[in-house]
Structures are given as C-alpha cells and as structure tokens.
XYZ file of C-alpha atoms in Angstrom:
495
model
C 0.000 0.000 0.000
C 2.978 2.181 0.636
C 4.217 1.741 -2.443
C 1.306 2.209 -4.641
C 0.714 5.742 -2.568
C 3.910 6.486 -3.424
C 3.843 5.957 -7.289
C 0.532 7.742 -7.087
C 2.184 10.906 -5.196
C 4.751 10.714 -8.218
C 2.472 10.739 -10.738
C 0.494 13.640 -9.416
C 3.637 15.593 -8.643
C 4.873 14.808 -12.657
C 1.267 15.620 -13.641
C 1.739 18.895 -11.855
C 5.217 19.965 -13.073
C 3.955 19.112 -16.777
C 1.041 21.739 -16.708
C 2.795 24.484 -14.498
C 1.992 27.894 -16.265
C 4.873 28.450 -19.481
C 7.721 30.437 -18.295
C 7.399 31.994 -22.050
C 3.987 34.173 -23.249
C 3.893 33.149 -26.359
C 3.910 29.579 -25.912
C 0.258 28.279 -25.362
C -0.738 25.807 -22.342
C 0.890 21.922 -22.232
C -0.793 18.713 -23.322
C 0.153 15.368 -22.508
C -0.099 11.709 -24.166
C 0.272 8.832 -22.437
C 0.181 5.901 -24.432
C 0.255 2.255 -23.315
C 0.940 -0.840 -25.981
C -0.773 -4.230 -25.188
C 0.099 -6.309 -27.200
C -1.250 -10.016 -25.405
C -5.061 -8.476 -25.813
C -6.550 -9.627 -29.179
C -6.633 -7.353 -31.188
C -3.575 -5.423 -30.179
C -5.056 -2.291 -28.838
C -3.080 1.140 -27.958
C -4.368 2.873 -25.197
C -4.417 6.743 -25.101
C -4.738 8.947 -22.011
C -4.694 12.589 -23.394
C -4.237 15.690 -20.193
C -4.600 19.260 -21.420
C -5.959 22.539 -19.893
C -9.922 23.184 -20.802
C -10.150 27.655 -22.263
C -11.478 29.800 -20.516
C -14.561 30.000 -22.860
C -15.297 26.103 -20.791
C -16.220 24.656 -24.066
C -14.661 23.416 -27.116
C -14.916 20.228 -29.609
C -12.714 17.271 -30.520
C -12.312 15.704 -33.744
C -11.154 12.116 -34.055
C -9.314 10.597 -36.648
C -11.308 10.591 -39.954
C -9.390 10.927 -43.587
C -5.472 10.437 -44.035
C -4.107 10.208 -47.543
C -7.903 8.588 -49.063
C -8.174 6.153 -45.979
C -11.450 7.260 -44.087
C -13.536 6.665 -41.434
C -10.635 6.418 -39.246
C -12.302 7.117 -36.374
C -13.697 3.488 -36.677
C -10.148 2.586 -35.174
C -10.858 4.606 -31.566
C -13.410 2.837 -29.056
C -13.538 3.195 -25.395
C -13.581 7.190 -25.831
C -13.855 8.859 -21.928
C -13.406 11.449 -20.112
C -12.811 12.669 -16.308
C -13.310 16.701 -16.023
C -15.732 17.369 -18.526
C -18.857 16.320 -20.115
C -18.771 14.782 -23.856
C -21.468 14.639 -25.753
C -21.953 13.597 -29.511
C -22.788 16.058 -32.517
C -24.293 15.623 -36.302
C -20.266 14.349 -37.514
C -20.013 11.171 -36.217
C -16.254 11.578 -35.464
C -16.788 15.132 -34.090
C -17.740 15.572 -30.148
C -18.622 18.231 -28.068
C -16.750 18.984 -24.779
C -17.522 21.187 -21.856
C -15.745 22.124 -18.666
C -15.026 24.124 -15.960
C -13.079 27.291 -17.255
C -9.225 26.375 -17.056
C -10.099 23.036 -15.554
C -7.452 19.983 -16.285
C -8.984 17.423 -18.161
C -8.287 13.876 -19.253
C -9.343 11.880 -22.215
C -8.723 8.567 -22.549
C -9.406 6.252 -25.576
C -8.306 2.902 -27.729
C -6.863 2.202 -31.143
C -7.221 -0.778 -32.885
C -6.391 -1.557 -36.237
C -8.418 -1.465 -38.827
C -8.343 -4.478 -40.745
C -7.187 -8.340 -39.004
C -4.008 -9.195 -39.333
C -0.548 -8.136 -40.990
C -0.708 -5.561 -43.903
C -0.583 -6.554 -47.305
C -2.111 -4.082 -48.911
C -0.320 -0.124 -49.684
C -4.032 1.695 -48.527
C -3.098 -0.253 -45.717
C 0.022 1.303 -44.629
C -1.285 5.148 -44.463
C -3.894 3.967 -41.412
C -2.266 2.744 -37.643
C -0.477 -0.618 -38.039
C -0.823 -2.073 -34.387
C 0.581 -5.592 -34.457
C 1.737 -7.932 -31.315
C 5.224 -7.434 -32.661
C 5.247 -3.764 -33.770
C 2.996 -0.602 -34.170
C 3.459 2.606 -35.915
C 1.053 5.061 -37.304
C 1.131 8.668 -38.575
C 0.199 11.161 -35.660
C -2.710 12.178 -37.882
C -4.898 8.968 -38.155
C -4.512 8.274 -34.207
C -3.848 11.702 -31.877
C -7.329 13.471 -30.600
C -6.936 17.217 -29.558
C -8.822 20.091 -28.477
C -9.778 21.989 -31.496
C -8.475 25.491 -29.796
C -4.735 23.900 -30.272
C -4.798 23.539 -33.831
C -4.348 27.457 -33.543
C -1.439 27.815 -31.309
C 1.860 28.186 -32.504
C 4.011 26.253 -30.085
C 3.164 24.439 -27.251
C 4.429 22.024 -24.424
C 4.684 18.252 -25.060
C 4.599 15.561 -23.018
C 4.777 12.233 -24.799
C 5.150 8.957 -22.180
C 5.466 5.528 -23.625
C 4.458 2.302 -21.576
C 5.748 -0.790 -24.013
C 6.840 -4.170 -23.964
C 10.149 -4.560 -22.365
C 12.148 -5.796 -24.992
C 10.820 -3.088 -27.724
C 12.672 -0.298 -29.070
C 10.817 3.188 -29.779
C 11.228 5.781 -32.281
C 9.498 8.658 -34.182
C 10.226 11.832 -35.822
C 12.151 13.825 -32.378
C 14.277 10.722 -30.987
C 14.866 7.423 -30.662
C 14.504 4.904 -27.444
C 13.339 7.797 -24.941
C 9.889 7.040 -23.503
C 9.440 10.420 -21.634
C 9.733 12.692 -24.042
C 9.328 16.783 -23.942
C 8.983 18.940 -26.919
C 7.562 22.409 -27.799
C 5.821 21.896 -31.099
C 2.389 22.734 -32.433
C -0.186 20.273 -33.991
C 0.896 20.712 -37.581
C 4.126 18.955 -36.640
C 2.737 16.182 -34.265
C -0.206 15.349 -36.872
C 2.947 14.916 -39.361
C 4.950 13.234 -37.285
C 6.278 9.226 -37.236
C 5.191 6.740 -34.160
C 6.811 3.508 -33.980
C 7.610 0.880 -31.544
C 8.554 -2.823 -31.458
C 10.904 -5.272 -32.902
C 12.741 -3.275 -35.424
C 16.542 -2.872 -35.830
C 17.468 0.536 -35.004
C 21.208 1.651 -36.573
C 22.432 5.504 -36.083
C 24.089 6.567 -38.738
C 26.403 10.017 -38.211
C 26.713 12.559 -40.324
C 27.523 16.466 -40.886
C 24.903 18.293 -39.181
C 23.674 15.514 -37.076
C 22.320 11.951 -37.039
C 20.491 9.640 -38.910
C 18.430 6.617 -37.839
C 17.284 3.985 -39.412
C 14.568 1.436 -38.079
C 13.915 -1.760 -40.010
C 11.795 -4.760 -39.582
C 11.585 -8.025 -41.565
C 13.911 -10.247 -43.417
C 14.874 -8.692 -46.967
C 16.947 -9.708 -49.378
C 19.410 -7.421 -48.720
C 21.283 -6.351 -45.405
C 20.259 -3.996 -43.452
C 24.021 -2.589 -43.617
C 23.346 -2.078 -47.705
C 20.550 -0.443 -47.094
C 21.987 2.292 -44.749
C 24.940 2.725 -46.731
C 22.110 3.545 -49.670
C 20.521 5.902 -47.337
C 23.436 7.578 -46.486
C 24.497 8.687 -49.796
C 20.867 9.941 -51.153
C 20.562 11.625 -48.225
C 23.786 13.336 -48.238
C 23.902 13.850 -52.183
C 20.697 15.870 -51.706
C 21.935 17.765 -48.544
C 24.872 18.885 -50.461
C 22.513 20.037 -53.417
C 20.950 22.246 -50.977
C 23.630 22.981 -49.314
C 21.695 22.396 -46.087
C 23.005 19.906 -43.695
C 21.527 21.504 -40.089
C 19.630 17.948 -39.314
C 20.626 17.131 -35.715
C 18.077 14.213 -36.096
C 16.212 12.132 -39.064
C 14.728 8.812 -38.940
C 14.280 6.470 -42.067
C 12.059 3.487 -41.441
C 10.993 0.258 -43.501
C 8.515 -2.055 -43.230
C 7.732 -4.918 -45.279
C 3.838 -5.108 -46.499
C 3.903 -8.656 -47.792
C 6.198 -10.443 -49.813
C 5.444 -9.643 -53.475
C 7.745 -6.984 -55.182
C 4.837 -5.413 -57.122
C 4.078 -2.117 -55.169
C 6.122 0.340 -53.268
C 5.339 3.702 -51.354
C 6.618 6.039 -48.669
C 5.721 9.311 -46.779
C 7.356 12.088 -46.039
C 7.043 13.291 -42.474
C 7.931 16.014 -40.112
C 12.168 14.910 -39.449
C 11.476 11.174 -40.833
C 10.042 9.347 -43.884
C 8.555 5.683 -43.593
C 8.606 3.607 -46.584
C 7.348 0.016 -47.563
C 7.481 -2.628 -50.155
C 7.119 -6.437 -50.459
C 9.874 -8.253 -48.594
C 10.857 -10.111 -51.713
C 11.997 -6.461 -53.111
C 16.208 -5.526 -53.618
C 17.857 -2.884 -53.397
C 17.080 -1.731 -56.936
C 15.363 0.743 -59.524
C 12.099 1.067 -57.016
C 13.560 1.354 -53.615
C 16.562 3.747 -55.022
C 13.409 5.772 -56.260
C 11.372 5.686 -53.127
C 14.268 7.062 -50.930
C 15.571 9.980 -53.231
C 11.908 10.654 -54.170
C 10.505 10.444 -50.102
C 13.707 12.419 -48.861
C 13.458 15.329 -51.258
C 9.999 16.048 -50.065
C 12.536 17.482 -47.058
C 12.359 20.711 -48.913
C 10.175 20.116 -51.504
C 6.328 19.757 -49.553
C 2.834 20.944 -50.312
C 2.935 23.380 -47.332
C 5.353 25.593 -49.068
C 2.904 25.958 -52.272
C -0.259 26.521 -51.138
C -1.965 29.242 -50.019
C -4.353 26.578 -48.117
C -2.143 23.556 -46.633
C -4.821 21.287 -45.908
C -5.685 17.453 -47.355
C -8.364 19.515 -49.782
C -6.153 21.805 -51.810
C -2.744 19.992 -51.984
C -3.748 17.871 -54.961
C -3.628 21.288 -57.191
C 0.393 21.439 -56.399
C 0.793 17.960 -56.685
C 2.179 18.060 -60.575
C 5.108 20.186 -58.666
C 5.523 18.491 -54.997
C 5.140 15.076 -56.337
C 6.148 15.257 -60.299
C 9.183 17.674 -59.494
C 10.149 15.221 -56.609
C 10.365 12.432 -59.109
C 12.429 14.221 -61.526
C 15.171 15.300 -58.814
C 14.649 11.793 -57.388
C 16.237 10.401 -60.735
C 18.731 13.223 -60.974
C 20.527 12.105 -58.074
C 20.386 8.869 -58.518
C 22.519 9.404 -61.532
C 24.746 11.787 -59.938
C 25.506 9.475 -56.964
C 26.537 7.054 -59.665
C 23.608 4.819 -58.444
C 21.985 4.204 -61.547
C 23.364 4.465 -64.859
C 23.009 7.052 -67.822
C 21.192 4.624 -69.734
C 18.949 3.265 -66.914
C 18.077 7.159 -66.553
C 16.921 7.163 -69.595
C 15.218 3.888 -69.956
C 12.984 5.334 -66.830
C 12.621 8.608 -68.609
C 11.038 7.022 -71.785
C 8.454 4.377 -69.490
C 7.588 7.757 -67.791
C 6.551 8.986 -71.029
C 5.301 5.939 -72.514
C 2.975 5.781 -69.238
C 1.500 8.868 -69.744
C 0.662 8.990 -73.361
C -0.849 5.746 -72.671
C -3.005 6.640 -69.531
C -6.556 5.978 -69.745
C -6.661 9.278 -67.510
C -4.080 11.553 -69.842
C -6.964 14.304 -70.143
C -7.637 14.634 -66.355
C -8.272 18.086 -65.442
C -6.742 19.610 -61.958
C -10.402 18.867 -60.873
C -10.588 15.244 -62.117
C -7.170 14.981 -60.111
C -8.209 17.093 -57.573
C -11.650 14.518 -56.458
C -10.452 11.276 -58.131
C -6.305 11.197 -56.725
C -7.116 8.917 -53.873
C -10.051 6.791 -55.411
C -8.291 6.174 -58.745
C -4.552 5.075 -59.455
C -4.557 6.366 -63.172
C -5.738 9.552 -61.996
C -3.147 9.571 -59.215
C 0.015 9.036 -61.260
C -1.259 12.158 -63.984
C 0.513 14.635 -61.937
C 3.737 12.536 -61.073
C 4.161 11.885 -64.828
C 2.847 15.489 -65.904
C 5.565 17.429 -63.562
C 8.240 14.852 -64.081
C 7.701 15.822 -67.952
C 7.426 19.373 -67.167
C 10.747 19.639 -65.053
C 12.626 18.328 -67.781
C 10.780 20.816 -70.272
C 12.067 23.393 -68.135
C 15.391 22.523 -67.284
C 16.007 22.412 -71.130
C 14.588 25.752 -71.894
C 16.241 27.445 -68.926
C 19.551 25.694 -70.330
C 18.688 26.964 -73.848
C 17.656 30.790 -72.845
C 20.846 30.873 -70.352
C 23.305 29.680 -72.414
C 23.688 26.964 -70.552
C 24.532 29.188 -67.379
C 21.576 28.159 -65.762
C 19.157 25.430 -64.978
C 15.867 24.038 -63.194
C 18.352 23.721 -60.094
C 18.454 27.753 -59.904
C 14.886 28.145 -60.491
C 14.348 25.191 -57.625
C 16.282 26.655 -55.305
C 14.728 30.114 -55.891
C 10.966 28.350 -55.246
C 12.264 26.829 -51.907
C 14.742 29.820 -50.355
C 12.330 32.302 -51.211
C 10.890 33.901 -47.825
C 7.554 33.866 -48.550
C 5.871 31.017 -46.475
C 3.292 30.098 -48.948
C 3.523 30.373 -52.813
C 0.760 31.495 -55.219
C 0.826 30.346 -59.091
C 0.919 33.799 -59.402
C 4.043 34.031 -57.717
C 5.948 31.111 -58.307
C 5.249 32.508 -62.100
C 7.303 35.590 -60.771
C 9.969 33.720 -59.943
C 9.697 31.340 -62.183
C 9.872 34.444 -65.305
C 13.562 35.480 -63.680
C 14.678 32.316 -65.592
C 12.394 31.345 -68.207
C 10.211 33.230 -70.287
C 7.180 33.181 -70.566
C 6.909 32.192 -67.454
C 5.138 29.120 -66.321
C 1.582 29.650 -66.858
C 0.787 28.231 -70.411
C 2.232 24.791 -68.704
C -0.147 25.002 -65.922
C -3.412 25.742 -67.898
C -2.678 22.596 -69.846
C -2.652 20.390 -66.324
C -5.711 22.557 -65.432
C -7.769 21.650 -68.569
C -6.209 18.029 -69.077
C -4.174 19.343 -72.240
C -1.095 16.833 -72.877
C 2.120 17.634 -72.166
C 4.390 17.027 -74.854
C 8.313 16.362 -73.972
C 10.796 18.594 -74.712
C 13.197 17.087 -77.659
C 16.211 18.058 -76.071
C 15.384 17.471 -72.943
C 18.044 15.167 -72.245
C 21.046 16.894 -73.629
C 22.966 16.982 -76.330
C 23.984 13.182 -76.024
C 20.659 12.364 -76.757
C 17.792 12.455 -79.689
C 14.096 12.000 -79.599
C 12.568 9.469 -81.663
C 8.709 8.582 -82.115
C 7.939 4.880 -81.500
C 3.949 4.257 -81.956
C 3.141 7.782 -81.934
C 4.985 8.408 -78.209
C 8.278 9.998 -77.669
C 11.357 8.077 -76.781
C 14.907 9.000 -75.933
C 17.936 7.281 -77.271
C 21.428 7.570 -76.640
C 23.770 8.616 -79.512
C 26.093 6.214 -78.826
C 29.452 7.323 -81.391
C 28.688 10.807 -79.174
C 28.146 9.048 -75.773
C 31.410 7.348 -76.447
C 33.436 10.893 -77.370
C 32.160 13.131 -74.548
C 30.949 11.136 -72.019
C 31.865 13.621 -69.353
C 30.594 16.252 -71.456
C 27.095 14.284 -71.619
C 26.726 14.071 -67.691
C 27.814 17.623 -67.060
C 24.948 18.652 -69.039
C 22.510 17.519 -66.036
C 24.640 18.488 -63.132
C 26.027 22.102 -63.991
C-alpha cells in the first residue's frame, strides 16, 4: 500500500510539473499523451490517455481521426472514448464531439486504437492507417492523436509524450529514438505529421555532418540492413549537399515490409522522418533507389510551401510540382551518386513517357485529379508523370535561354529559399519568369484543362535524340557521341 501511494504521489507531482503555467507568453498551455501498448489483448489495442488545460470560454470540440491520404472513417479505429473533467457529448459528424468544462479546468481523455483491418498488412491503402501488431505498431500522428480543437491554432506548445511498451521493444518517431518520456515544444501541424513507432525493429544511427540519422527496419529482406543504410546515407547526403543544407541534428528512415510480393512500393514524407514500404521479396534496386531519393526530397520540396491553403483539400492542385518535381530530382541524383546508370536514366525517362501517353486518364483536369487522386490510381500518377515531364521541359529551356549558365536547379532553389511562407501560381510565375520566359503559366493551364504535355526534344542533352515509336516519344542515346564526350554528356545535367 505504501508503495502504490507512493507511485501515485509521483504521478500527481509529474502531472503537476507538466502543466505548471509556461515560463514563455507566447507559448500556449501543455498537453500530454500517455500511451500504453498491449500487445497479449486480441486485437492489439493502444491505449491513449490525453491531459490538457480546458479555455477559458469552458467549451470546445474534438475531432477524431477521420481521412489520411484517401483512408477514411478512421475514427472506426478509436473505441472506449472517456473522459474525467468534462462532459462529452456527440454532434451531427459522427467523429466530431462536443466537450464542456469548468473554465481552465485539467482534463483527461482517454481512448483505444485498434487496427483497422485483421491481421498483418498486405495491402499499400493499408500502410497510411495505424499498423498495431503484437510485434510492432506505428502510425502517422494524424490517423490516431485526438486534440482540443483550440490547439490547432497555437503556434508552439508544451509536449509531453510517455510511452508504456513491452520490455524488450525499441521506440522511435520523428524527435528521438529509445526515450519514452519525451518533452517537446511543437504545435499540432508537426505532431499530426509526425512518425510513431515501436517494437521489434533494428534501429542503426548513422552520423553525419549536421547531425544523425536513424534507421529502423523490420523483416527479413533480401538485402542487409548494412546495404541499405549505406544507400541511405548517400541519397541523403547527395541531396543535402545540393541544398547545401546539412543543419539535421536528427532524421529517422524506417521500412517495413507489407507482404512479400515486389509489385508495389510507397513512402511518406514526415515532419524529421520518412517511412517507406514494399514487399519483402523487393532488392535494393530501380524502385527502392526511387522511393528514398523521391521520399527524402519532399525534405524541402512539400505541399505546405505551395499553397496558399495547406490542408488534405487543396494539396492535390500542387501535386504536378511536390510530387512530379520530386520524381524528376529523385532520378537526378540517382545518376549523380553514380547509383543508376546514364542509360537506366533514360530507360525510366522514356516508361515515364510511354505511361503517360498511354493513360486511360491523360486528359484529367486539376479537378478530375483534384476529387479522383485517392479513389483512382490512373488519376493519381497524372501529376507525377505530368511534372516529371514538365521539369525536364524546363530545365532544357532554362539551359537553352541561359546559355547553358543556368538550370531548373536555380529556379528550384529560388521556389524553396524564397521567404515567402506560402507560394501562389501567381508568384511562383514571378519567380519562375527570372529564368524562363514566358513564365510558367501556359504549362499550368494545360494540367488545369487536361491538355497533354508534350516532352521537350532536347530534354536530355545533347547526347541524346528523340525518336517517335507508336506515336509516343522516346529518348535514345547517340552512342558514337556518348562514347566521345561522355563527361561532357553528364555535365549537361549536373552544372
């Protein structure tokens, strides 16, 4: 009895500490998460204790999970949903509640995930919603973290994040690695973004200038886990020296395997992290080389920065630059890590364009993409294939118009240094007219009204022609050339 008086004396000392008043004014009132793993109960079921401070107004509402990425009715996953402070009633939204409370009160909310589907994933949909597994979990903060809606408006806030797992299980997410009493000051922007994980995965920390990676891996692959953070390593650091930005004193890169057929793989990029999947019978080859250059880039290159309204509604209009630009520098380093060769560049340049010309959904408007990107995979790729097309278009008329003294790098690095937090058509076409005339707009009322885009035929330098093969473009190497001035060839793409 002493003893359990004592922990209880603890935790209501801790509890007290955590919620003192901020020593800073601008910094808005604490919350806490407590989260608790079981793993023996069937299914697997996290258990979430949420403490905050009620306003002063003694109401407010809470959402829970609902759409992430095209996976809805999240809140499905959440069951068990109380609370100890304040009264919580139900509204017309079925993931949407009420709450009311003393002015200022402390509050507690307490609630269980549960995974949406039985047993391991095998499908991608799968792997945007909470995996909770007995041997792992991990989940986007997104699809599982409840909040009261007045902190969606504060800029920076105390956070308290305690972690009750397994014994043997290592933790991570996107501020640290195997700390389970963590305390940040972030906002909810960052913690919705943000990677969860816990369980049996093999954690390696990789140093570097700036800071540290991490790695966390589950699964048997057929590769070693040592290739694949030696792969890591050099995207990563190939695009941090194309930015010239190396102040990361933390990033974690995690893989999971969904099944064991090589046929689809997919990532996100998060807030200091990226997670990433594919079948376990996948090498370390064209795809996954992809997936991490293309997943890493998104570093600088994110929807937040080009909209005018970051939210899940509006990002879709951007995504023939945040995804289709993404792909393009994805393959650029690639080559100039000397991961893939000139002609494998090329060979994935042409089934780009091949893909595209050949798309059931080639005359998609920005609206068809807009409603259709997360119900319909033609649809989805347009923009990937569209922008990847585009960047090349542009990197070979800024080349042409320059003199070759400038290319899409110096427009792409214009975009993403500029200090404006959020970019308009209107004025990335600003920018965009310092280098290129004229301008950008004539491209992007083709993607708006589903007009094809048409490569560039010297798009790939001077190395290389354009042929027409069944009415498509295609690139070839000119080989006697290739042979003369090969260095000549790859300096094209890199100056």
């Amino acid at each position: 009895m002493l003893r359990l008086l004592q922990l209880i004396c603890i935790t209501l000392l801790s509890i007290t500490n955590t919620f003192a008043a901020p020593n800073h004014p601008t910094i808005g009132k604490p919350i806490q998460y407590d989260f608790t793993y079981d793993n023996h109960s069937n299914p697997p079921t996290l258990k979430v204790s949420l403490i905050f401070h009620g306003n002063t107004e003694g109401k407010t509402t809470i959402e829970l999970p609902d759409n992430v990425a095209g996976i809805t009715e999240l809140y499905k996953n959440i069951s068990h949903l109380t609370t100890t402070g304040a009264t919580l009633d139900k509204t017309d939204k079925p993931n949407v509640y009420s709450l009311s409370y003393k002015p200022n009160d402390l509050i507690t909310i307490t609630y269980d995930v549960t995974q949406g589907w039985e047993g391991p994933p095998v499908k991608a949909t799968q792997f945007r919603a909470p995996i909770l597994q007995n041997e792992y979990f991990q989940f986007k903060g997104r699809s599982v973290l409840i909040y009261p809606k007045y902190y969606a408006n504060e800029k920076q806030f105390p956070v308290t994040l305690k972690w009750h797992l397994p014994p043997s299980w290592v933790i991570a997410n996107s501020y640290d690695t195997k700390q389970t009493h963590q305390q940040l000051v972030t906002n909810m922007i960052y913690l919705s973004e943000s990677l969860f994980l816990g369980g049996d995965y093999r954690l390696t920390q990789i140093p570097v200038e700036g800071g540290t990676i991490w790695t966390s891996i589950r699964g048997s692959w057929h590769f070693t886990d040592k290739d694949f953070n030696q792969t890591v390593k050099k995207i990563i650091l190939t695009e941090r020296n194309f930015w010239n930005d190396h102040y990361f004193p933390y990033y974690l890169v995690n893989l999971i395997p969904i099944g064991t057929v090589c046929k689809s793989q997919g990532g996100t990029g998060l807030n200091q992290s990226f997670t990433a999947f594919m079948g376990s019978d996948c090498v370390i080859g064209h795809g996954t080389l992809w997936l991490i250059a293309h997943e890493y880039f998104h570093t600088w290159n994110k929807p937040s920065r080009f909209m005018l309204k970051p939210d899940e509604k509006q990002d879709r209009y951007y995504a023939w630059f945040t995804e289709g630009f993404t792909n393009y520098y994805a393959g650029l380093f690639l080559l100039k890590s000397d991961l893939i060769s000139f002609e494998e560049y090329i060979n994935n340049y042409n089934r780009i364009i091949k893909a595209y010309y050949t798309s059931p959904a080639i005359d998609s408007t920005i609206t068809d993409v807009q409603k259709k990107f997360w119900k319909n995979h033609d649809v989805q790729l347009i923009p990937y294939e569209q922008g990847e097309i585009i960047a090349h278009n542009w990197n070979a008329i800024i080349k042409q118009q320059s003199g070759n003294k400038k290319s899409l790098d110096n427009l792409m690095k214009a975009l993403i240094n500029t200090k404006t937090p959020k970019l308009s058509l209107q004025q990335m076409n600003q920018i965009a007219e310092k280098f290129m005339k004229p301008g950008i707009m004539a491209d992007v009322d083709k993607i708006n009204q589903g007009q094809r885009i048409e490569p560039n035929s010297n798009s790939l330098g001077p190395c290389v022609n354009q042929t027409m093969q069944d009415n498509i473009p295609q690139f070839t190497l000119n080989k006697p050339m290739w042979d003369k001035q090969r260095k000549q060839c790859l300096a094209w793409f890199f100056s």
